[in-house]
mmCIF file of C-alpha atoms in Angstrom:
data_model
loop_
_atom_site.group_PDB
_atom_site.id
_atom_site.type_symbol
_atom_site.label_atom_id
_atom_site.label_comp_id
_atom_site.label_asym_id
_atom_site.label_seq_id
_atom_site.Cartn_x
_atom_site.Cartn_y
_atom_site.Cartn_z
ATOM 1 C CA MET A 929 88.569 0.092 36.230
ATOM 2 C CA SER A 930 85.478 1.508 36.172
ATOM 3 C CA THR A 931 84.797 5.398 35.634
ATOM 4 C CA SER A 932 83.640 7.357 39.208
ATOM 5 C CA VAL A 933 80.603 9.608 38.765
ATOM 6 C CA ALA A 934 79.028 11.685 41.359
ATOM 7 C CA ILE A 935 75.640 13.553 40.664
ATOM 8 C CA ALA A 936 75.875 16.500 43.208
ATOM 9 C CA VAL A 937 73.132 17.648 44.863
ATOM 10 C CA ILE A 938 72.747 21.169 46.925
ATOM 11 C CA THR A 939 69.375 21.362 48.529
ATOM 12 C CA PHE A 940 67.833 23.720 51.459
ATOM 13 C CA ARG A 941 64.419 22.775 53.234
ATOM 14 C CA ARG A 942 62.241 21.085 49.916
ATOM 15 C CA PRO A 943 61.790 17.698 51.361
ATOM 16 C CA ALA A 944 59.726 16.559 49.349
ATOM 17 C CA LEU A 945 61.256 17.765 45.756
ATOM 18 C CA LEU A 946 64.582 16.640 47.307
ATOM 19 C CA ARG A 947 62.614 13.261 47.616
ATOM 20 C CA GLY A 948 61.545 12.893 43.929
ATOM 21 C CA LEU A 949 65.118 13.392 42.730
ATOM 22 C CA LEU A 950 66.798 11.247 44.687
ATOM 23 C CA THR A 951 64.054 8.336 43.621
ATOM 24 C CA SER A 952 64.307 9.470 39.987
ATOM 25 C CA LEU A 953 68.336 8.943 40.305
ATOM 26 C CA GLN A 954 67.678 6.076 42.001
ATOM 27 C CA ALA A 955 66.056 4.526 39.278
ATOM 28 C CA GLN A 956 68.523 5.661 36.343
ATOM 29 C CA GLU A 957 70.225 2.646 34.215
ATOM 30 C CA LEU A 958 74.102 2.802 32.820
ATOM 31 C CA PRO A 959 75.194 2.988 29.372
ATOM 32 C CA SER A 960 75.479 -1.086 28.133
ATOM 33 C CA GLY A 961 79.203 -1.516 27.679
ATOM 34 C CA GLY A 962 80.410 0.670 29.950
ATOM 35 C CA GLU A 963 81.632 0.574 33.263
ATOM 36 C CA TYR A 964 80.203 3.349 36.109
ATOM 37 C CA ALA A 965 80.748 3.535 39.524
ATOM 38 C CA ILE A 966 77.790 5.775 39.942
ATOM 39 C CA ARG A 967 77.179 7.952 43.599
ATOM 40 C CA ILE A 968 74.988 10.595 44.702
ATOM 41 C CA VAL A 969 76.733 13.424 46.855
ATOM 42 C CA VAL A 970 73.795 15.783 48.570
ATOM 43 C CA VAL A 971 74.888 18.771 50.823
ATOM 44 C CA ASP A 972 72.424 20.288 52.482
ATOM 45 C CA ASN A 973 72.622 23.847 53.438
ATOM 46 C CA ASP A 974 70.096 23.924 56.001
ATOM 47 C CA ALA A 975 72.173 24.223 59.597
ATOM 48 C CA GLU A 976 69.445 22.424 61.395
ATOM 49 C CA GLY A 977 70.236 19.465 58.628
ATOM 50 C CA SER A 978 66.301 18.621 57.656
ATOM 51 C CA ALA A 979 67.396 17.020 54.425
ATOM 52 C CA ALA A 980 67.996 14.079 56.990
ATOM 53 C CA ARG A 981 64.870 12.635 57.267
ATOM 54 C CA VAL A 982 64.553 12.342 53.544
ATOM 55 C CA LEU A 983 68.086 10.789 53.003
ATOM 56 C CA GLU A 984 67.075 8.209 55.831
ATOM 57 C CA GLU A 985 64.383 6.659 53.324
ATOM 58 C CA PHE A 986 67.218 6.254 50.799
ATOM 59 C CA GLY A 987 69.370 3.575 52.860
ATOM 60 C CA ASP A 988 70.922 0.332 52.492
ATOM 61 C CA GLY A 989 70.000 -1.458 49.020
ATOM 62 C CA THR A 990 69.548 1.603 46.818
ATOM 63 C CA PRO A 991 71.435 1.039 43.264
ATOM 64 C CA TYR A 992 73.845 4.122 43.965
ATOM 65 C CA PRO A 993 75.136 4.986 47.337
ATOM 66 C CA ILE A 994 74.229 8.562 48.682
ATOM 67 C CA ALA A 995 77.112 10.480 50.567
ATOM 68 C CA SER A 996 75.480 13.532 52.461
ATOM 69 C CA VAL A 997 77.070 16.379 54.511
ATOM 70 C CA VAL A 998 75.822 19.718 56.171
ATOM 71 C CA GLU A 999 77.143 23.126 54.784
ATOM 72 C CA ALA A 1000 75.733 25.579 57.383
ATOM 73 C CA GLU A 1001 77.566 28.635 55.690
ATOM 74 C CA PRO A 1002 74.230 29.829 54.022
ATOM 75 C CA GLY A 1003 74.334 30.698 50.504
ATOM 76 C CA ILE A 1004 74.337 28.499 47.415
ATOM 77 C CA PRO A 1005 77.958 29.067 46.240
ATOM 78 C CA PHE A 1006 79.263 27.602 49.680
ATOM 79 C CA ALA A 1007 77.158 24.154 48.850
ATOM 80 C CA ARG A 1008 78.343 24.410 45.795
ATOM 81 C CA GLU A 1009 82.168 24.283 46.535
ATOM 82 C CA ARG A 1010 81.500 21.803 49.455
ATOM 83 C CA SER A 1011 79.860 19.462 46.766
ATOM 84 C CA VAL A 1012 83.700 19.912 44.788
ATOM 85 C CA GLU A 1013 85.423 19.113 47.417
ATOM 86 C CA LEU A 1014 83.119 15.819 48.308
ATOM 87 C CA CYS A 1015 83.703 14.980 44.411
ATOM 88 C CA TRP A 1016 87.417 16.147 44.249
ATOM 89 C CA ASN A 1017 88.370 12.704 43.863
ATOM 90 C CA ASP A 1018 85.836 11.488 41.444
ATOM 91 C CA ASP A 1019 86.681 11.088 37.153
ATOM 92 C CA ALA A 1020 83.679 13.654 37.038
ATOM 93 C CA LEU A 1021 80.413 15.271 38.423
ATOM 94 C CA ILE A 1022 76.781 15.665 37.473
ATOM 95 C CA PHE A 1023 75.234 19.276 38.493
ATOM 96 C CA VAL A 1024 71.517 18.860 39.351
ATOM 97 C CA ASP A 1025 69.054 21.091 41.247
ATOM 98 C CA ASP A 1026 67.203 19.533 44.072
ATOM 99 C CA ASP A 1027 63.772 20.217 41.966
ATOM 100 C CA GLU A 1028 64.572 18.625 39.340
ATOM 101 C CA VAL A 1029 62.965 14.934 38.275
ATOM 102 C CA ALA A 1030 65.104 12.631 36.316
ATOM 103 C CA PRO A 1031 63.236 10.832 33.256
ATOM 104 C CA PRO A 1032 64.148 7.063 32.574
ATOM 105 C CA GLY A 1033 67.043 7.644 30.218
ATOM 106 C CA TRP A 1034 68.920 10.555 31.240
ATOM 107 C CA LEU A 1035 72.071 9.326 32.974
ATOM 108 C CA ALA A 1036 72.791 6.909 30.085
ATOM 109 C CA THR A 1037 72.379 9.467 27.229
ATOM 110 C CA LEU A 1038 74.613 11.969 29.234
ATOM 111 C CA LEU A 1039 77.124 9.890 29.805
ATOM 112 C CA GLU A 1040 76.946 8.673 26.051
ATOM 113 C CA ALA A 1041 77.577 12.043 25.355
ATOM 114 C CA TRP A 1042 80.551 12.763 27.140
ATOM 115 C CA GLU A 1043 81.952 9.413 25.953
ATOM 116 C CA SER A 1044 81.324 10.085 22.186
ATOM 117 C CA THR A 1045 82.184 13.816 22.265
ATOM 118 C CA GLY A 1046 85.257 13.726 24.605
ATOM 119 C CA ALA A 1047 84.011 17.183 25.796
ATOM 120 C CA ASP A 1048 85.237 18.909 29.343
ATOM 121 C CA VAL A 1049 81.553 19.493 29.865
ATOM 122 C CA VAL A 1050 78.313 18.099 28.633
ATOM 123 C CA THR A 1051 75.204 20.101 29.262
ATOM 124 C CA GLY A 1052 71.460 19.685 28.481
ATOM 125 C CA PRO A 1053 68.006 21.003 28.574
ATOM 126 C CA VAL A 1054 65.631 21.497 31.434
ATOM 127 C CA LYS A 1055 61.706 21.749 31.041
ATOM 128 C CA GLY A 1056 59.904 23.282 33.337
ATOM 129 C CA ASN A 1057 56.470 21.570 34.264
ATOM 130 C CA LEU A 1058 54.242 24.097 34.951
ATOM 131 C CA PRO A 1059 51.863 23.823 37.978
ATOM 132 C CA PRO A 1060 48.145 23.676 37.504
ATOM 133 C CA GLY A 1061 46.441 27.405 36.875
ATOM 134 C CA ALA A 1062 49.556 28.884 35.490
ATOM 135 C CA PRO A 1063 48.945 32.242 33.452
ATOM 136 C CA PRO A 1064 48.994 30.835 29.806
ATOM 137 C CA TRP A 1065 52.213 33.105 29.068
ATOM 138 C CA ASN A 1066 54.235 30.940 30.713
ATOM 139 C CA ALA A 1067 53.335 27.999 28.630
ATOM 140 C CA TYR A 1068 54.568 29.923 25.246
ATOM 141 C CA SER A 1069 57.475 31.792 26.563
ATOM 142 C CA ASP A 1070 60.891 30.071 27.139
ATOM 143 C CA VAL A 1071 61.111 32.285 30.220
ATOM 144 C CA HIS A 1072 61.670 29.175 32.299
ATOM 145 C CA ASP A 1073 64.480 27.557 29.821
ATOM 146 C CA SER A 1074 67.473 28.905 31.249
ATOM 147 C CA THR A 1075 69.374 27.281 28.825
ATOM 148 C CA GLY A 1076 68.446 28.692 25.543
ATOM 149 C CA ARG A 1077 68.021 26.265 22.307
ATOM 150 C CA HIS A 1078 70.725 24.133 20.428
ATOM 151 C CA THR A 1079 71.922 21.719 18.259
ATOM 152 C CA THR A 1080 73.340 18.585 20.007
ATOM 153 C CA GLY A 1081 77.481 18.531 19.774
ATOM 154 C CA GLU A 1082 77.075 22.260 19.578
ATOM 155 C CA GLU A 1083 79.719 23.983 21.503
ATOM 156 C CA LEU A 1084 78.784 26.424 24.071
ATOM 157 C CA ARG A 1085 80.640 29.639 25.828
ATOM 158 C CA LYS A 1086 78.836 29.241 29.090
ATOM 159 C CA ALA A 1087 76.448 26.365 31.111
ATOM 160 C CA TYR A 1088 74.780 26.271 34.648
ATOM 161 C CA THR A 1089 74.541 23.723 37.019
ATOM 162 C CA ASN A 1090 71.078 22.323 36.676
ATOM 163 C CA ASN A 1091 71.812 19.566 34.247
ATOM 164 C CA THR A 1092 75.619 19.321 33.676
ATOM 165 C CA LEU A 1093 78.326 16.516 33.487
ATOM 166 C CA VAL A 1094 81.879 18.341 34.284
ATOM 167 C CA SER A 1095 84.727 16.602 34.277
ATOM 168 C CA ARG A 1096 87.699 15.977 36.943
ATOM 169 C CA ARG A 1097 90.464 18.155 34.715
ATOM 170 C CA VAL A 1098 87.925 21.070 34.936
ATOM 171 C CA TYR A 1099 87.163 21.600 38.861
ATOM 172 C CA HIS A 1100 90.674 20.837 39.464
ATOM 173 C CA ALA A 1101 91.726 23.429 37.362
ATOM 174 C CA VAL A 1102 89.405 26.401 37.796
ATOM 175 C CA THR A 1103 89.607 26.774 41.285
ATOM 176 C CA PRO A 1104 88.060 27.825 43.659
ATOM 177 C CA GLY A 1105 85.025 27.817 41.518
ATOM 178 C CA PHE A 1106 82.124 29.213 43.135
ATOM 179 C CA HIS A 1107 82.391 33.107 44.133
ATOM 180 C CA PRO A 1108 80.569 34.289 47.240
ATOM 181 C CA ALA A 1109 79.765 37.599 45.546
ATOM 182 C CA PHE A 1110 76.645 35.345 44.064
ATOM 183 C CA ARG A 1111 75.793 34.115 47.757
ATOM 184 C CA TYR A 1112 71.929 35.215 47.919
ATOM 185 C CA THR A 1113 71.749 36.364 44.016
ATOM 186 C CA GLY A 1114 72.359 33.115 41.997
ATOM 187 C CA SER A 1115 74.608 33.590 38.850
ATOM 188 C CA SER A 1116 77.779 32.048 40.751
ATOM 189 C CA ASP A 1117 77.555 28.498 38.293
ATOM 190 C CA LEU A 1118 77.197 31.412 35.369
ATOM 191 C CA HIS A 1119 80.515 32.741 37.055
ATOM 192 C CA PHE A 1120 82.253 29.544 36.925
ATOM 193 C CA PHE A 1121 81.161 28.196 33.227
ATOM 194 C CA LEU A 1122 82.644 31.216 31.955
ATOM 195 C CA ARG A 1123 85.824 30.919 33.665
ATOM 196 C CA VAL A 1124 85.651 27.101 32.190
ATOM 197 C CA HIS A 1125 85.251 28.196 28.211
ATOM 198 C CA ARG A 1126 87.917 30.980 29.170
ATOM 199 C CA ALA A 1127 90.584 28.330 30.612
ATOM 200 C CA GLY A 1128 90.200 26.559 26.734
ATOM 201 C CA PHE A 1129 87.579 23.904 27.999
ATOM 202 C CA ARG A 1130 85.282 22.353 25.567
ATOM 203 C CA ILE A 1131 81.372 22.935 26.699
ATOM 204 C CA VAL A 1132 79.037 20.917 24.334
ATOM 205 C CA TRP A 1133 75.499 21.021 23.912
ATOM 206 C CA CYS A 1134 73.240 17.229 24.184
ATOM 207 C CA GLU A 1135 69.842 18.046 23.476
ATOM 208 C CA GLU A 1136 68.736 14.489 24.346
ATOM 209 C CA ALA A 1137 69.859 14.509 27.840
ATOM 210 C CA VAL A 1138 66.816 16.574 29.022
ATOM 211 C CA ILE A 1139 65.556 16.816 32.913
ATOM 212 C CA ALA A 1140 62.518 18.310 33.966
ATOM 213 C CA GLU A 1141 62.464 20.916 36.715
ATOM 214 C CA GLU A 1142 59.009 21.556 38.988
ATOM 215 C CA VAL A 1143 57.943 25.453 38.683
ATOM 216 C CA PRO A 1144 56.378 26.411 41.931
ATOM 217 C CA VAL A 1145 53.677 29.054 41.714
ATOM 218 C CA GLY A 1146 55.569 31.639 42.704
ATOM 219 C CA ARG A 1147 57.841 31.610 39.112
ATOM 220 C CA THR A 1148 54.430 31.961 37.288
ATOM 221 C CA THR A 1149 53.763 35.462 37.834
ATOM 222 C CA LEU A 1150 55.001 38.783 35.804
ATOM 223 C CA ARG A 1151 56.718 40.229 38.741
ATOM 224 C CA TRP A 1152 59.312 37.145 39.390
ATOM 225 C CA LEU A 1153 59.882 37.343 35.485
ATOM 226 C CA VAL A 1154 60.942 41.252 36.084
ATOM 227 C CA ARG A 1155 63.245 40.517 38.977
ATOM 228 C CA ARG A 1156 64.622 37.143 37.244
ATOM 229 C CA ALA A 1157 65.386 39.214 33.819
ATOM 230 C CA PHE A 1158 67.135 41.890 36.109
ATOM 231 C CA ARG A 1159 69.165 39.620 38.370
ATOM 232 C CA SER A 1160 70.340 37.688 35.250
ATOM 233 C CA GLY A 1161 71.530 40.805 33.768
ATOM 234 C CA SER A 1162 72.950 41.943 36.517
ATOM 235 C CA GLY A 1163 74.580 38.253 37.100
ATOM 236 C CA ASP A 1164 76.117 38.298 33.643
ATOM 237 C CA THR A 1165 77.655 42.041 34.215
ATOM 238 C CA ILE A 1166 78.968 40.890 37.576
ATOM 239 C CA SER A 1167 80.779 38.114 36.252
ATOM 240 C CA ARG A 1168 82.474 39.520 33.303
ATOM 241 C CA LEU A 1169 83.992 42.162 35.431
ATOM 242 C CA LEU A 1170 84.968 39.524 37.951
ATOM 243 C CA ILE A 1171 86.807 37.631 35.485
ATOM 244 C CA ARG A 1172 88.456 40.635 33.820
ATOM 245 C CA PRO A 1173 88.177 43.772 35.224
ATOM 246 C CA GLY A 1174 89.204 47.390 33.383
ATOM 247 C CA VAL A 1175 88.231 49.547 31.283
ATOM 248 C CA ILE A 1176 87.972 47.480 28.387
ATOM 249 C CA SER A 1177 85.386 45.105 30.206
ATOM 250 C CA TYR A 1178 83.100 48.011 31.273
ATOM 251 C CA VAL A 1179 82.810 49.287 27.632
ATOM 252 C CA LEU A 1180 82.013 45.856 26.484
ATOM 253 C CA VAL A 1181 79.323 45.575 29.258
ATOM 254 C CA LEU A 1182 77.979 48.755 28.744
ATOM 255 C CA ALA A 1183 77.497 48.079 24.898
ATOM 256 C CA TYR A 1184 75.744 45.035 25.713
ATOM 257 C CA ALA A 1185 73.384 45.996 28.538
ATOM 258 C CA SER A 1186 72.494 48.495 25.716
ATOM 259 C CA ALA A 1187 71.986 46.440 23.307
ATOM 260 C CA ARG A 1188 69.530 44.510 25.076
ATOM 261 C CA VAL A 1189 67.536 47.669 25.802
ATOM 262 C CA ILE A 1190 67.667 48.757 22.120
ATOM 263 C CA SER A 1191 66.620 45.219 21.281
ATOM 264 C CA ALA A 1192 63.542 45.289 23.822
ATOM 265 C CA ILE A 1193 62.522 48.211 22.219
ATOM 266 C CA GLY A 1194 62.624 46.584 18.783
ATOM 267 C CA PHE A 1195 60.448 43.668 20.034
ATOM 268 C CA ALA A 1196 57.853 45.599 21.419
ATOM 269 C CA LEU A 1197 57.139 47.540 18.677
ATOM 270 C CA ALA A 1198 56.769 44.116 16.567
ATOM 271 C CA GLY A 1199 54.936 42.945 19.292
ATOM 272 C CA LEU A 1200 52.331 45.478 18.899
ATOM 273 C CA LEU A 1201 52.270 45.503 15.453
ATOM 274 C CA LEU A 1202 52.318 42.048 14.636
ATOM 275 C CA GLY A 1203 49.683 40.964 17.780
ATOM 276 C CA ARG A 1204 52.502 38.500 19.061
ATOM 277 C CA LYS A 1205 52.590 38.021 22.926
ATOM 278 C CA THR A 1206 56.144 36.129 22.480
ATOM 279 C CA HIS A 1207 57.776 39.277 21.075
ATOM 280 C CA LEU A 1208 55.882 41.408 23.759
ATOM 281 C CA LEU A 1209 57.327 38.785 26.424
ATOM 282 C CA LYS A 1210 60.980 39.313 24.760
ATOM 283 C CA ALA A 1211 60.634 42.988 25.149
ATOM 284 C CA VAL A 1212 60.053 42.878 29.048
ATOM 285 C CA ARG A 1213 62.985 40.122 29.634
ATOM 286 C CA ARG A 1214 65.495 41.571 27.355
ATOM 287 C CA PHE A 1215 64.696 45.157 28.837
ATOM 288 C CA PHE A 1216 65.329 44.301 32.656
ATOM 289 C CA SER A 1217 68.061 42.396 31.650
ATOM 290 C CA GLY A 1218 69.784 45.500 30.348
ATOM 291 C CA VAL A 1219 68.849 47.553 32.966
ATOM 292 C CA GLY A 1220 70.123 44.528 35.413
ATOM 293 C CA SER A 1221 73.033 44.525 33.288
ATOM 294 C CA LEU A 1222 73.636 48.392 33.791
ATOM 295 C CA ALA A 1223 72.964 47.756 37.522
ATOM 296 C CA GLY A 1224 75.296 45.470 37.777
ATOM 297 C CA ILE A 1225 78.349 47.876 36.829
ATOM 298 C CA VAL A 1226 78.153 49.541 40.119
ATOM 299 C CA GLY A 1227 77.729 46.198 41.643
ATOM 300 C CA ILE A 1228 73.358 45.920 42.481
ATOM 301 C CA ASN A 1229 72.230 43.110 42.290
ATOM 302 C CA HIS A 1230 68.562 41.055 43.596
ATOM 303 C CA ASP A 1231 68.923 38.994 46.838
ATOM 304 C CA GLU A 1232 66.511 36.392 45.377
ATOM 305 C CA TYR A 1233 67.848 33.604 47.427
ATOM 306 C CA ARG A 1234 68.306 36.126 50.673
ATOM 307 C CA GLU A 1235 64.722 35.244 51.945
ATOM 308 C CA ARG A 1236 64.920 31.693 51.524
ATOM 309 C CA HIS A 1237 68.173 31.843 53.991
ATOM 310 C CA GLY A 1238 66.889 34.902 56.438
ATOM 311 C CA SER A 1239 68.855 37.772 56.511
ATOM 312 C CA ALA A 1240 71.797 37.121 58.785
ATOM 313 C CA ASP A 1241 74.828 35.693 57.102
ATOM 314 C CA GLY A 1242 75.387 33.093 59.849
ATOM 315 C CA GLY A 1243 78.301 33.835 61.004
ATOM 316 C CA GLY A 1244 81.845 34.876 60.436
ATOM 317 C CA ALA A 1245 84.135 34.012 57.468
ATOM 318 C CA VAL A 1246 85.269 31.165 56.372
ATOM 319 C CA PRO A 1247 88.800 30.228 55.963
ATOM 320 C CA GLY A 1248 90.173 29.419 52.319
ATOM 321 C CA ASP A 1249 92.527 30.521 50.069
ATOM 322 C CA LEU A 1250 91.665 32.374 46.885
ATOM 323 C CA ASP A 1251 94.813 31.768 45.153
ATOM 324 C CA GLY A 1252 93.880 28.233 44.115
ATOM 325 C CA GLY A 1253 93.711 24.650 45.540
ATOM 326 C CA THR A 1254 96.439 23.581 47.727
ATOM 327 C CA GLY A 1255 96.898 20.337 48.760
ATOM 328 C CA PRO A 1256 94.274 17.442 47.974
ATOM 329 C CA GLY A 1257 91.041 19.152 47.880
ATOM 330 C CA ALA A 1258 89.544 21.920 46.389
ATOM 331 C CA ALA A 1259 90.054 25.999 48.334
ATOM 332 C CA ARG A 1260 87.530 26.989 50.261
ATOM 333 C CA VAL A 1261 86.150 30.511 49.072
ATOM 334 C CA ALA A 1262 85.971 33.367 51.556
ATOM 335 C CA ASP A 1263 83.354 35.425 52.996
ATOM 336 C CA PRO A 1264 83.958 38.743 53.216
ATOM 337 C CA GLY A 1265 81.161 39.428 55.668
ATOM 338 C CA SER A 1266 78.611 42.298 55.192
ATOM 339 C CA ALA A 1267 80.565 44.376 53.144
ATOM 340 C CA PRO A 1268 79.565 44.272 49.169
ATOM 341 C CA LEU A 1269 80.648 41.356 48.112
ATOM 342 C CA ALA A 1270 81.220 42.581 44.568
ATOM 343 C CA ASP A 1271 83.029 45.626 44.984
ATOM 344 C CA HIS A 1272 85.107 43.683 48.084
ATOM 345 C CA PRO A 1273 88.839 42.946 46.895
ATOM 346 C CA ASP A 1274 88.804 39.884 49.344
ATOM 347 C CA ALA A 1275 86.157 38.516 47.223
ATOM 348 C CA ARG A 1276 88.144 38.812 43.855
ATOM 349 C CA LEU A 1277 89.542 35.686 42.170
ATOM 350 C CA PRO A 1278 92.524 35.907 39.960
#
């Protein structure tokens, strides 16, 4: 029997980018000798269903069928959770972002790494394609690399949903997957994969399974860099405190945040003395990441994605069971409404 793999995409009003991604996915080849049934699942987080116009271009005759659904509840965690529900019976799902383009060989490489390592999760690098006229510091910085630098086969403690294969046994065990506390802030994927690692599943790196990401002009400014560093630090703190609340976690998070700020000072001094701009950029990122980590202790985060969805939360609560999946599908996450989500008792996962 063939192995069923779904490529899960969530999108929100980015038709040109979505078209580019789907075109690149339809051009992918499969590993020789392997039997795979590949399909693409698109979750449109626009209640108006604006992605439909693009999806109509990929009808009958495409190599890989496309299933689509509208998730009207705004926010990344809801769209991601819906994609898991749609892929519940597949042997694995692959998360990619709608602003990415898969180069030739990407899918085969990722699947081969899954086969050869026997890992529960396989993740790879994302290469940012800078727009013309981007400030020079973007080119020599790793600011657009959210995954860091690793060697193939290295086991990691976390991953993200920008280029990652997840085995069915993982999302059947760690459910609900994506927490509503991160509706507009991002980091719901970090929180999920931290829980995946904590549950004992293996996360393995594949350096060769690289995917490209289109970097918009708005993400090439120092202002964006500061906000992203703050948001990442805060999201990390909130994730860890949700997973393991208690005094010990608060102490560890405080120590981590302080270490980031102190190391930022060190990088700044080294950058000034040695004249290395890379050190200065690391100083900026680490400082504001540390500040964000401290802010996360009291539940403060940057709503990076709120302006794209609008200020309204989109209606009432979404029914669901936070105690875990019951029945054939994944449990739906619940939206506590307008309360501070990170501190709301209904937003805490076991």
